DNA sequence: CATTACGTTTACGTTAACGTAAAGTTGCCG
DNA sequence: CGGCAACTTTACGTTAACGTAAACGTAATG
């Protein structure tokens, strides 16, 4: 289990370009250490990148994803702030739940199409 | 149950702008009838729009979504073609399954954060 | 008949998320 | 020491998915 990674190692591992990784840093979503001018990524950076890419796959904007990642920290603030926070979490959850329903429907549709195909194929023979 | 809709009715119903709907038509993903110059949308168009927006919510590109919608038709072609078709379906399914796993994880994470919040809130009182 | 509401086409503008190219630095290998 | 491989910064380019504005048509309403 490696401790640190170069930018191209990370790029390779996650199937993105180095430009993409630098772009995320440029936007403030990654902050690797430096060794001279070289970027050094640690486990935490790697995790951060994984979370960003996960959000991306789900069609979230970088900003939205970053907001979600923020939420993963331990909850702080007074009662009022916490309640606001909870309601923001609820919003995100509602959005994700909707995506999940959409996903279920699409998967069902695909499956039934595939079954149809198999039936037609079985008949051809 | 209405038979036809104007563009702004559809826009309102789905929470998009008329520009968006015209854009989809411009790209060939919608083809409403005309009454003079006015666009008239029927149930099939409405369904088509719903499917497009569903794909969008899941972060699919318009092209990808259109490809999926295409698949919903009844399967055609000879054996070879059908087998290729099935494997394309499988690819889509794999992609969607991955999204689903991503979603599950994010939802779990959000839930546990929310629980933490409630615990902190309970302690504050 | 003027205004208001809704529709149309045409066309240029905008934003997010990178791609791509140029030009330079660093470290190691033969 | 020459050269390649991997890294760097800077900066302009690109694409999808619309936004926005102008300029016009039509039809119902006060």
PDB file of C-alpha atoms (C1' of nucleotides) in Angstrom:
ATOM      1  CA  UNK A   1       0.000   0.000   0.000  1.00  0.00           C
ATOM      2  CA  UNK A   2       1.732   3.083  -1.303  1.00  0.00           C
ATOM      3  CA  UNK A   3       1.937   6.228   0.741  1.00  0.00           C
ATOM      4  CA  UNK A   4       2.359   8.771  -2.009  1.00  0.00           C
ATOM      5  CA  UNK A   5       1.601   9.038  -5.709  1.00  0.00           C
ATOM      6  CA  UNK A   6       2.710  11.101  -8.653  1.00  0.00           C
ATOM      7  CA  UNK A   7       0.148  12.852 -10.772  1.00  0.00           C
ATOM      8  CA  UNK A   8       0.458  10.389 -13.617  1.00  0.00           C
ATOM      9  CA  UNK A   9       0.058   7.451 -11.282  1.00  0.00           C
ATOM     10  CA  UNK A  10      -3.218   8.865 -10.054  1.00  0.00           C
ATOM     11  CA  UNK A  11      -4.303   9.702 -13.578  1.00  0.00           C
ATOM     12  CA  UNK A  12      -3.648   6.161 -14.677  1.00  0.00           C
ATOM     13  CA  UNK A  13      -5.380   4.634 -11.691  1.00  0.00           C
ATOM     14  CA  UNK A  14      -8.559   6.652 -12.153  1.00  0.00           C
ATOM     15  CA  UNK A  15      -8.593   6.772 -15.909  1.00  0.00           C
ATOM     16  CA  UNK A  16      -8.366  10.523 -16.273  1.00  0.00           C
ATOM     17  CA  UNK A  17      -5.729  12.837 -17.702  1.00  0.00           C
ATOM     18  CA  UNK A  18      -3.208  14.766 -15.662  1.00  0.00           C
ATOM     19  CA  UNK A  19      -4.853  17.901 -17.003  1.00  0.00           C
ATOM     20  CA  UNK A  20      -8.059  16.899 -15.282  1.00  0.00           C
ATOM     21  CA  UNK A  21      -6.300  16.476 -11.962  1.00  0.00           C
ATOM     22  CA  UNK A  22      -4.522  19.808 -12.282  1.00  0.00           C
ATOM     23  CA  UNK A  23      -7.807  21.374 -13.213  1.00  0.00           C
ATOM     24  CA  UNK A  24      -9.405  20.196  -9.989  1.00  0.00           C
ATOM     25  CA  UNK A  25      -6.519  21.641  -8.047  1.00  0.00           C
ATOM     26  CA  UNK A  26      -6.751  24.903  -9.959  1.00  0.00           C
ATOM     27  CA  UNK A  27     -10.377  25.116  -8.899  1.00  0.00           C
ATOM     28  CA  UNK A  28      -9.508  24.431  -5.305  1.00  0.00           C
ATOM     29  CA  UNK A  29     -10.792  20.883  -4.981  1.00  0.00           C
ATOM     30  CA  UNK A  30      -7.394  19.300  -4.489  1.00  0.00           C
ATOM     31  CA  UNK A  31      -4.312  20.526  -2.644  1.00  0.00           C
ATOM     32  CA  UNK A  32      -1.422  18.087  -2.896  1.00  0.00           C
ATOM     33  CA  UNK A  33       1.902  18.631  -1.177  1.00  0.00           C
ATOM     34  CA  UNK A  34       4.860  19.737  -3.229  1.00  0.00           C
ATOM     35  CA  UNK A  35       8.349  18.380  -3.406  1.00  0.00           C
ATOM     36  CA  UNK A  36      10.129  21.206  -5.098  1.00  0.00           C
ATOM     37  CA  UNK A  37       7.697  21.911  -7.893  1.00  0.00           C
ATOM     38  CA  UNK A  38       6.399  18.340  -8.207  1.00  0.00           C
ATOM     39  CA  UNK A  39       2.981  17.431  -6.900  1.00  0.00           C
ATOM     40  CA  UNK A  40       2.883  14.691  -4.292  1.00  0.00           C
ATOM     41  CA  UNK A  41      -0.459  13.041  -3.608  1.00  0.00           C
ATOM     42  CA  UNK A  42      -1.214  11.289  -0.366  1.00  0.00           C
ATOM     43  CA  UNK A  43      -4.010   8.932   0.590  1.00  0.00           C
ATOM     44  CA  UNK A  44      -6.286  11.788   1.569  1.00  0.00           C
ATOM     45  CA  UNK A  45      -5.817  13.411  -1.831  1.00  0.00           C
ATOM     46  CA  UNK A  46      -6.514  10.113  -3.498  1.00  0.00           C
ATOM     47  CA  UNK A  47      -9.734   9.735  -1.566  1.00  0.00           C
ATOM     48  CA  UNK A  48     -10.714  13.263  -2.406  1.00  0.00           C
ATOM     49  CA  UNK A  49     -10.192  12.581  -6.097  1.00  0.00           C
ATOM     50  CA  UNK A  50     -12.211   9.413  -5.901  1.00  0.00           C
ATOM     51  CA  UNK A  51     -15.110  11.294  -4.359  1.00  0.00           C
ATOM     52  CA  UNK A  52     -14.936  13.995  -7.002  1.00  0.00           C
ATOM     53  CA  UNK A  53     -15.029  11.458  -9.800  1.00  0.00           C
ATOM     54  CA  UNK A  54     -17.880   9.621  -8.152  1.00  0.00           C
ATOM     55  CA  UNK A  55     -19.923  12.798  -8.134  1.00  0.00           C
ATOM     56  CA  UNK A  56     -19.023  13.394 -11.728  1.00  0.00           C
ATOM     57  CA  UNK A  57     -20.266   9.986 -12.781  1.00  0.00           C
ATOM     58  CA  UNK A  58     -23.598  10.805 -11.206  1.00  0.00           C
ATOM     59  CA  UNK A  59     -23.880  13.993 -13.188  1.00  0.00           C
ATOM     60  CA  UNK A  60     -23.207  16.348 -10.321  1.00  0.00           C
ATOM     61  CA  UNK A  61     -21.358  19.565 -11.004  1.00  0.00           C
ATOM     62  CA  UNK A  62     -18.000  20.016  -9.378  1.00  0.00           C
ATOM     63  CA  UNK A  63     -19.483  22.589  -7.049  1.00  0.00           C
ATOM     64  CA  UNK A  64     -22.275  20.276  -6.002  1.00  0.00           C
ATOM     65  CA  UNK A  65     -19.879  17.441  -5.470  1.00  0.00           C
ATOM     66  CA  UNK A  66     -17.574  19.614  -3.408  1.00  0.00           C
ATOM     67  CA  UNK A  67     -20.513  20.670  -1.287  1.00  0.00           C
ATOM     68  CA  UNK A  68     -21.326  17.048  -0.633  1.00  0.00           C
ATOM     69  CA  UNK A  69     -17.747  16.221   0.247  1.00  0.00           C
ATOM     70  CA  UNK A  70     -17.760  19.137   2.644  1.00  0.00           C
ATOM     71  CA  UNK A  71     -20.704  17.571   4.387  1.00  0.00           C
ATOM     72  CA  UNK A  72     -18.728  14.448   5.147  1.00  0.00           C
ATOM     73  CA  UNK A  73     -16.753  16.338   7.787  1.00  0.00           C
ATOM     74  CA  UNK A  74     -17.911  16.188  11.366  1.00  0.00           C
ATOM     75  CA  UNK A  75     -20.905  18.414  11.991  1.00  0.00           C
ATOM     76  CA  UNK A  76     -20.227  21.707  13.735  1.00  0.00           C
ATOM     77  CA  UNK A  77     -21.998  24.848  14.858  1.00  0.00           C
ATOM     78  CA  UNK A  78     -24.789  25.812  17.150  1.00  0.00           C
ATOM     79  CA  UNK A  79     -28.284  24.429  17.073  1.00  0.00           C
ATOM     80  CA  UNK A  80     -29.576  26.790  14.424  1.00  0.00           C
ATOM     81  CA  UNK A  81     -26.653  26.086  12.141  1.00  0.00           C
ATOM     82  CA  UNK A  82     -26.976  22.367  12.607  1.00  0.00           C
ATOM     83  CA  UNK A  83     -30.635  22.453  11.739  1.00  0.00           C
ATOM     84  CA  UNK A  84     -29.924  24.361   8.564  1.00  0.00           C
ATOM     85  CA  UNK A  85     -27.212  21.862   7.802  1.00  0.00           C
ATOM     86  CA  UNK A  86     -29.546  18.947   8.290  1.00  0.00           C
ATOM     87  CA  UNK A  87     -32.066  20.445   5.920  1.00  0.00           C
ATOM     88  CA  UNK A  88     -29.378  20.897   3.277  1.00  0.00           C
ATOM     89  CA  UNK A  89     -28.469  17.262   3.693  1.00  0.00           C
ATOM     90  CA  UNK A  90     -32.115  16.407   3.220  1.00  0.00           C
ATOM     91  CA  UNK A  91     -32.177  18.308  -0.040  1.00  0.00           C
ATOM     92  CA  UNK A  92     -29.192  16.417  -1.351  1.00  0.00           C
ATOM     93  CA  UNK A  93     -30.709  13.159  -0.274  1.00  0.00           C
ATOM     94  CA  UNK A  94     -33.946  13.950  -2.039  1.00  0.00           C
ATOM     95  CA  UNK A  95     -32.020  14.698  -5.211  1.00  0.00           C
ATOM     96  CA  UNK A  96     -30.071  11.470  -4.979  1.00  0.00           C
ATOM     97  CA  UNK A  97     -33.173   9.443  -4.183  1.00  0.00           C
ATOM     98  CA  UNK A  98     -34.742  10.807  -7.324  1.00  0.00           C
ATOM     99  CA  UNK A  99     -31.744   9.777  -9.326  1.00  0.00           C
ATOM    100  CA  UNK A 100     -32.040   6.355  -7.846  1.00  0.00           C
ATOM    101  CA  UNK A 101     -35.667   6.027  -8.864  1.00  0.00           C
ATOM    102  CA  UNK A 102     -34.777   7.183 -12.370  1.00  0.00           C
ATOM    103  CA  UNK A 103     -32.034   4.633 -12.426  1.00  0.00           C
ATOM    104  CA  UNK A 104     -34.290   1.783 -11.332  1.00  0.00           C
ATOM    105  CA  UNK A 105     -36.751   2.590 -14.073  1.00  0.00           C
ATOM    106  CA  UNK A 106     -34.100   2.756 -16.758  1.00  0.00           C
ATOM    107  CA  UNK A 107     -32.535  -0.478 -15.608  1.00  0.00           C
ATOM    108  CA  UNK A 108     -35.905  -2.183 -15.669  1.00  0.00           C
ATOM    109  CA  UNK A 109     -36.604  -0.931 -19.160  1.00  0.00           C
ATOM    110  CA  UNK A 110     -33.238  -2.095 -20.380  1.00  0.00           C
ATOM    111  CA  UNK A 111     -33.740  -5.463 -18.849  1.00  0.00           C
ATOM    112  CA  UNK A 112     -37.069  -6.027 -20.508  1.00  0.00           C
ATOM    113  CA  UNK A 113     -35.651  -4.992 -23.859  1.00  0.00           C
ATOM    114  CA  UNK A 114     -32.864  -7.453 -23.379  1.00  0.00           C
ATOM    115  CA  UNK A 115     -35.294 -10.198 -22.557  1.00  0.00           C
ATOM    116  CA  UNK A 116     -37.215  -9.438 -25.706  1.00  0.00           C
ATOM    117  CA  UNK A 117     -34.004  -9.767 -27.654  1.00  0.00           C
ATOM    118  CA  UNK A 118     -33.287 -13.137 -26.154  1.00  0.00           C
ATOM    119  CA  UNK A 119     -36.771 -14.320 -27.022  1.00  0.00           C
ATOM    120  CA  UNK A 120     -36.402 -13.220 -30.615  1.00  0.00           C
ATOM    121  CA  UNK A 121     -32.988 -14.836 -30.747  1.00  0.00           C
ATOM    122  CA  UNK A 122     -34.346 -18.075 -29.359  1.00  0.00           C
ATOM    123  CA  UNK A 123     -37.012 -18.053 -32.041  1.00  0.00           C
ATOM    124  CA  UNK A 124     -34.561 -17.463 -34.866  1.00  0.00           C
ATOM    125  CA  UNK A 125     -32.924 -20.808 -34.239  1.00  0.00           C
TER     126      UNK A 125
ATOM    127  CA  UNK B   1     -56.129  13.665 -19.988  1.00  0.00           C
ATOM    128  CA  UNK B   2     -55.065  16.148 -22.621  1.00  0.00           C
ATOM    129  CA  UNK B   3     -54.255  15.041 -26.117  1.00  0.00           C
ATOM    130  CA  UNK B   4     -52.003  17.890 -27.180  1.00  0.00           C
ATOM    131  CA  UNK B   5     -49.801  20.479 -25.538  1.00  0.00           C
ATOM    132  CA  UNK B   6     -48.221  23.777 -26.420  1.00  0.00           C
ATOM    133  CA  UNK B   7     -44.541  24.297 -25.926  1.00  0.00           C
ATOM    134  CA  UNK B   8     -45.003  26.424 -22.839  1.00  0.00           C
ATOM    135  CA  UNK B   9     -47.331  23.895 -21.271  1.00  0.00           C
ATOM    136  CA  UNK B  10     -44.680  21.256 -21.627  1.00  0.00           C
ATOM    137  CA  UNK B  11     -41.998  23.610 -20.385  1.00  0.00           C
ATOM    138  CA  UNK B  12     -44.021  24.383 -17.290  1.00  0.00           C
ATOM    139  CA  UNK B  13     -44.858  20.764 -16.613  1.00  0.00           C
ATOM    140  CA  UNK B  14     -41.248  19.625 -16.790  1.00  0.00           C
ATOM    141  CA  UNK B  15     -39.613  22.670 -15.290  1.00  0.00           C
ATOM    142  CA  UNK B  16     -37.503  23.607 -18.290  1.00  0.00           C
ATOM    143  CA  UNK B  17     -37.513  26.591 -20.627  1.00  0.00           C
ATOM    144  CA  UNK B  18     -39.053  26.620 -24.063  1.00  0.00           C
ATOM    145  CA  UNK B  19     -35.565  27.207 -25.402  1.00  0.00           C
ATOM    146  CA  UNK B  20     -34.529  23.851 -24.014  1.00  0.00           C
ATOM    147  CA  UNK B  21     -37.389  22.101 -25.779  1.00  0.00           C
ATOM    148  CA  UNK B  22     -36.650  23.841 -29.063  1.00  0.00           C
ATOM    149  CA  UNK B  23     -33.025  22.934 -28.619  1.00  0.00           C
ATOM    150  CA  UNK B  24     -33.861  19.252 -28.360  1.00  0.00           C
ATOM    151  CA  UNK B  25     -35.902  19.522 -31.528  1.00  0.00           C
ATOM    152  CA  UNK B  26     -33.105  21.369 -33.291  1.00  0.00           C
ATOM    153  CA  UNK B  27     -30.816  18.487 -32.438  1.00  0.00           C
ATOM    154  CA  UNK B  28     -33.290  15.978 -33.757  1.00  0.00           C
ATOM    155  CA  UNK B  29     -34.505  14.496 -30.499  1.00  0.00           C
ATOM    156  CA  UNK B  30     -38.048  15.809 -30.787  1.00  0.00           C
ATOM    157  CA  UNK B  31     -40.319  16.254 -33.793  1.00  0.00           C
ATOM    158  CA  UNK B  32     -43.679  17.755 -32.866  1.00  0.00           C
ATOM    159  CA  UNK B  33     -46.445  18.331 -35.382  1.00  0.00           C
ATOM    160  CA  UNK B  34     -47.112  21.834 -36.591  1.00  0.00           C
ATOM    161  CA  UNK B  35     -50.313  23.793 -36.772  1.00  0.00           C
ATOM    162  CA  UNK B  36     -49.316  26.589 -39.064  1.00  0.00           C
ATOM    163  CA  UNK B  37     -46.012  27.515 -37.501  1.00  0.00           C
ATOM    164  CA  UNK B  38     -46.976  26.535 -33.956  1.00  0.00           C
ATOM    165  CA  UNK B  39     -45.567  23.407 -32.404  1.00  0.00           C
ATOM    166  CA  UNK B  40     -48.110  20.857 -31.236  1.00  0.00           C
ATOM    167  CA  UNK B  41     -46.916  18.162 -28.849  1.00  0.00           C
ATOM    168  CA  UNK B  42     -48.684  14.869 -28.489  1.00  0.00           C
ATOM    169  CA  UNK B  43     -48.402  12.183 -25.830  1.00  0.00           C
ATOM    170  CA  UNK B  44     -45.550  10.491 -27.652  1.00  0.00           C
ATOM    171  CA  UNK B  45     -43.590  13.739 -27.731  1.00  0.00           C
ATOM    172  CA  UNK B  46     -44.270  14.248 -24.078  1.00  0.00           C
ATOM    173  CA  UNK B  47     -42.966  10.796 -23.273  1.00  0.00           C
ATOM    174  CA  UNK B  48     -39.917  11.405 -25.398  1.00  0.00           C
ATOM    175  CA  UNK B  49     -39.196  14.601 -23.507  1.00  0.00           C
ATOM    176  CA  UNK B  50     -39.610  12.865 -20.187  1.00  0.00           C
ATOM    177  CA  UNK B  51     -37.104  10.220 -21.195  1.00  0.00           C
ATOM    178  CA  UNK B  52     -34.625  12.823 -22.355  1.00  0.00           C
ATOM    179  CA  UNK B  53     -34.845  14.696 -19.077  1.00  0.00           C
ATOM    180  CA  UNK B  54     -34.519  11.494 -17.126  1.00  0.00           C
ATOM    181  CA  UNK B  55     -31.271  10.751 -18.901  1.00  0.00           C
ATOM    182  CA  UNK B  56     -30.104  14.255 -18.236  1.00  0.00           C
ATOM    183  CA  UNK B  57     -30.715  13.954 -14.519  1.00  0.00           C
ATOM    184  CA  UNK B  58     -28.509  10.891 -14.499  1.00  0.00           C
ATOM    185  CA  UNK B  59     -25.690  12.779 -16.149  1.00  0.00           C
ATOM    186  CA  UNK B  60     -26.008  11.142 -19.533  1.00  0.00           C
ATOM    187  CA  UNK B  61     -25.228  13.174 -22.606  1.00  0.00           C
ATOM    188  CA  UNK B  62     -28.047  13.829 -25.022  1.00  0.00           C
ATOM    189  CA  UNK B  63     -26.483  11.457 -27.491  1.00  0.00           C
ATOM    190  CA  UNK B  64     -26.217   8.705 -24.923  1.00  0.00           C
ATOM    191  CA  UNK B  65     -29.760   9.245 -23.801  1.00  0.00           C
ATOM    192  CA  UNK B  66     -31.019   9.181 -27.369  1.00  0.00           C
ATOM    193  CA  UNK B  67     -29.183   5.943 -27.925  1.00  0.00           C
ATOM    194  CA  UNK B  68     -30.921   4.446 -24.911  1.00  0.00           C
ATOM    195  CA  UNK B  69     -34.310   5.652 -26.051  1.00  0.00           C
ATOM    196  CA  UNK B  70     -33.636   4.093 -29.439  1.00  0.00           C
ATOM    197  CA  UNK B  71     -33.137   0.794 -27.679  1.00  0.00           C
ATOM    198  CA  UNK B  72     -36.629   0.892 -26.276  1.00  0.00           C
ATOM    199  CA  UNK B  73     -38.046   0.111 -29.700  1.00  0.00           C
ATOM    200  CA  UNK B  74     -38.774  -3.495 -30.560  1.00  0.00           C
ATOM    201  CA  UNK B  75     -35.625  -5.392 -31.431  1.00  0.00           C
ATOM    202  CA  UNK B  76     -34.956  -5.964 -35.122  1.00  0.00           C
ATOM    203  CA  UNK B  77     -32.376  -7.466 -37.412  1.00  0.00           C
ATOM    204  CA  UNK B  78     -30.765 -10.781 -38.050  1.00  0.00           C
ATOM    205  CA  UNK B  79     -29.013 -12.895 -35.480  1.00  0.00           C
ATOM    206  CA  UNK B  80     -25.675 -11.160 -35.789  1.00  0.00           C
ATOM    207  CA  UNK B  81     -27.232  -7.735 -35.440  1.00  0.00           C
ATOM    208  CA  UNK B  82     -29.282  -8.802 -32.464  1.00  0.00           C
ATOM    209  CA  UNK B  83     -26.263 -10.165 -30.699  1.00  0.00           C
ATOM    210  CA  UNK B  84     -24.397  -6.923 -31.222  1.00  0.00           C
ATOM    211  CA  UNK B  85     -27.444  -5.082 -29.971  1.00  0.00           C
ATOM    212  CA  UNK B  86     -27.611  -7.192 -26.844  1.00  0.00           C
ATOM    213  CA  UNK B  87     -23.989  -6.509 -26.072  1.00  0.00           C
ATOM    214  CA  UNK B  88     -24.582  -2.784 -26.440  1.00  0.00           C
ATOM    215  CA  UNK B  89     -27.439  -3.091 -24.006  1.00  0.00           C
ATOM    216  CA  UNK B  90     -25.124  -4.907 -21.638  1.00  0.00           C
ATOM    217  CA  UNK B  91     -22.666  -2.023 -21.808  1.00  0.00           C
ATOM    218  CA  UNK B  92     -25.338   0.473 -20.922  1.00  0.00           C
ATOM    219  CA  UNK B  93     -26.521  -1.695 -18.101  1.00  0.00           C
ATOM    220  CA  UNK B  94     -23.042  -1.997 -16.707  1.00  0.00           C
ATOM    221  CA  UNK B  95     -22.698   1.776 -16.765  1.00  0.00           C
ATOM    222  CA  UNK B  96     -26.017   2.267 -15.019  1.00  0.00           C
ATOM    223  CA  UNK B  97     -25.249  -0.408 -12.455  1.00  0.00           C
ATOM    224  CA  UNK B  98     -22.086   1.417 -11.624  1.00  0.00           C
ATOM    225  CA  UNK B  99     -23.999   4.622 -11.156  1.00  0.00           C
ATOM    226  CA  UNK B 100     -26.327   2.779  -8.866  1.00  0.00           C
ATOM    227  CA  UNK B 101     -23.510   1.504  -6.704  1.00  0.00           C
ATOM    228  CA  UNK B 102     -22.086   5.023  -6.543  1.00  0.00           C
ATOM    229  CA  UNK B 103     -25.488   6.282  -5.515  1.00  0.00           C
ATOM    230  CA  UNK B 104     -25.892   3.719  -2.769  1.00  0.00           C
ATOM    231  CA  UNK B 105     -22.562   4.683  -1.270  1.00  0.00           C
ATOM    232  CA  UNK B 106     -23.298   8.392  -1.371  1.00  0.00           C
ATOM    233  CA  UNK B 107     -26.717   7.902   0.142  1.00  0.00           C
ATOM    234  CA  UNK B 108     -25.248   5.811   2.914  1.00  0.00           C
ATOM    235  CA  UNK B 109     -22.619   8.434   3.635  1.00  0.00           C
ATOM    236  CA  UNK B 110     -25.208  11.177   3.725  1.00  0.00           C
ATOM    237  CA  UNK B 111     -27.385   9.178   6.028  1.00  0.00           C
ATOM    238  CA  UNK B 112     -24.637   8.571   8.521  1.00  0.00           C
ATOM    239  CA  UNK B 113     -23.716  12.246   8.509  1.00  0.00           C
ATOM    240  CA  UNK B 114     -27.312  13.098   9.167  1.00  0.00           C
ATOM    241  CA  UNK B 115     -27.450  10.681  12.055  1.00  0.00           C
ATOM    242  CA  UNK B 116     -24.372  12.283  13.533  1.00  0.00           C
ATOM    243  CA  UNK B 117     -26.076  15.635  13.301  1.00  0.00           C
ATOM    244  CA  UNK B 118     -29.096  14.355  15.133  1.00  0.00           C
ATOM    245  CA  UNK B 119     -26.921  12.943  17.863  1.00  0.00           C
ATOM    246  CA  UNK B 120     -25.116  16.228  18.310  1.00  0.00           C
ATOM    247  CA  UNK B 121     -28.429  18.062  18.287  1.00  0.00           C
ATOM    248  CA  UNK B 122     -29.841  15.721  20.911  1.00  0.00           C
ATOM    249  CA  UNK B 123     -26.829  16.394  23.082  1.00  0.00           C
ATOM    250  CA  UNK B 124     -27.119  20.170  22.781  1.00  0.00           C
ATOM    251  CA  UNK B 125     -30.470  20.124  24.531  1.00  0.00           C
TER     252      UNK B 125
ATOM    253  C1'  DC C   1     -57.854  49.287 -32.690  1.00  0.00           C
ATOM    254  C1'  DA C   2     -54.209  49.029 -29.393  1.00  0.00           C
ATOM    255  C1'  DT C   3     -52.308  46.136 -26.089  1.00  0.00           C
ATOM    256  C1'  DT C   4     -51.160  41.810 -24.058  1.00  0.00           C
ATOM    257  C1'  DA C   5     -50.022  37.000 -24.383  1.00  0.00           C
ATOM    258  C1'  DC C   6     -47.994  33.561 -26.727  1.00  0.00           C
ATOM    259  C1'  DG C   7     -45.657  31.934 -30.434  1.00  0.00           C
ATOM    260  C1'  DT C   8     -41.887  31.993 -34.227  1.00  0.00           C
ATOM    261  C1'  DT C   9     -36.851  32.282 -36.410  1.00  0.00           C
ATOM    262  C1'  DT C  10     -32.101  33.788 -36.354  1.00  0.00           C
ATOM    263  C1'  DA C  11     -28.021  34.504 -34.297  1.00  0.00           C
ATOM    264  C1'  DC C  12     -24.626  35.642 -31.129  1.00  0.00           C
ATOM    265  C1'  DG C  13     -23.232  34.811 -26.000  1.00  0.00           C
ATOM    266  C1'  DT C  14     -22.107  31.994 -21.894  1.00  0.00           C
ATOM    267  C1'  DT C  15     -20.400  28.414 -18.705  1.00  0.00           C
ATOM    268  C1'  DA C  16     -18.374  24.151 -17.099  1.00  0.00           C
ATOM    269  C1'  DA C  17     -14.964  20.996 -17.802  1.00  0.00           C
ATOM    270  C1'  DC C  18     -11.562  20.038 -19.641  1.00  0.00           C
ATOM    271  C1'  DG C  19      -8.123  19.554 -24.434  1.00  0.00           C
ATOM    272  C1'  DT C  20      -4.040  20.947 -26.606  1.00  0.00           C
ATOM    273  C1'  DA C  21       0.157  23.127 -27.569  1.00  0.00           C
ATOM    274  C1'  DA C  22       4.317  25.642 -26.424  1.00  0.00           C
ATOM    275  C1'  DA C  23       8.242  26.298 -23.793  1.00  0.00           C
ATOM    276  C1'  DG C  24      10.869  25.352 -19.928  1.00  0.00           C
ATOM    277  C1'  DT C  25      12.841  22.352 -15.653  1.00  0.00           C
ATOM    278  C1'  DT C  26      14.601  18.126 -13.279  1.00  0.00           C
ATOM    279  C1'  DG C  27      16.542  13.653 -12.719  1.00  0.00           C
ATOM    280  C1'  DC C  28      18.482   9.651 -14.188  1.00  0.00           C
ATOM    281  C1'  DC C  29      20.692   6.353 -17.739  1.00  0.00           C
ATOM    282  C1'  DG C  30      24.196   4.940 -20.907  1.00  0.00           C
TER     283       DG C  30
ATOM    284  C1'  DC D   1      27.620  15.030 -21.257  1.00  0.00           C
ATOM    285  C1'  DG D   2      23.626  13.994 -24.294  1.00  0.00           C
ATOM    286  C1'  DG D   3      19.120  12.740 -24.239  1.00  0.00           C
ATOM    287  C1'  DC D   4      14.913  10.922 -22.857  1.00  0.00           C
ATOM    288  C1'  DA D   5      10.995  10.653 -19.575  1.00  0.00           C
ATOM    289  C1'  DA D   6       8.223  12.865 -16.515  1.00  0.00           C
ATOM    290  C1'  DC D   7       7.143  16.911 -14.603  1.00  0.00           C
ATOM    291  C1'  DT D   8       6.030  22.078 -14.623  1.00  0.00           C
ATOM    292  C1'  DT D   9       3.460  26.731 -16.002  1.00  0.00           C
ATOM    293  C1'  DT D  10       0.922  29.579 -19.204  1.00  0.00           C
ATOM    294  C1'  DA D  11      -2.437  30.315 -22.299  1.00  0.00           C
ATOM    295  C1'  DC D  12      -5.524  29.826 -25.930  1.00  0.00           C
ATOM    296  C1'  DG D  13      -9.083  26.330 -27.952  1.00  0.00           C
ATOM    297  C1'  DT D  14     -13.159  23.278 -27.816  1.00  0.00           C
ATOM    298  C1'  DT D  15     -17.723  21.157 -26.928  1.00  0.00           C
ATOM    299  C1'  DA D  16     -22.285  20.463 -24.982  1.00  0.00           C
ATOM    300  C1'  DA D  17     -26.217  22.530 -23.520  1.00  0.00           C
ATOM    301  C1'  DC D  18     -28.436  25.829 -23.314  1.00  0.00           C
ATOM    302  C1'  DG D  19     -29.213  31.613 -22.331  1.00  0.00           C
ATOM    303  C1'  DT D  20     -30.438  35.895 -24.229  1.00  0.00           C
ATOM    304  C1'  DA D  21     -31.851  39.316 -27.323  1.00  0.00           C
ATOM    305  C1'  DA D  22     -33.849  41.124 -31.495  1.00  0.00           C
ATOM    306  C1'  DA D  23     -37.392  41.348 -34.679  1.00  0.00           C
ATOM    307  C1'  DC D  24     -41.421  39.593 -36.236  1.00  0.00           C
ATOM    308  C1'  DG D  25     -46.404  37.013 -36.579  1.00  0.00           C
ATOM    309  C1'  DT D  26     -51.203  36.163 -34.734  1.00  0.00           C
ATOM    310  C1'  DA D  27     -55.049  36.091 -31.961  1.00  0.00           C
ATOM    311  C1'  DA D  28     -57.918  37.141 -28.269  1.00  0.00           C
ATOM    312  C1'  DT D  29     -59.207  40.781 -25.021  1.00  0.00           C
ATOM    313  C1'  DG D  30     -60.467  45.254 -23.013  1.00  0.00           C
TER     314       DG D  30
END
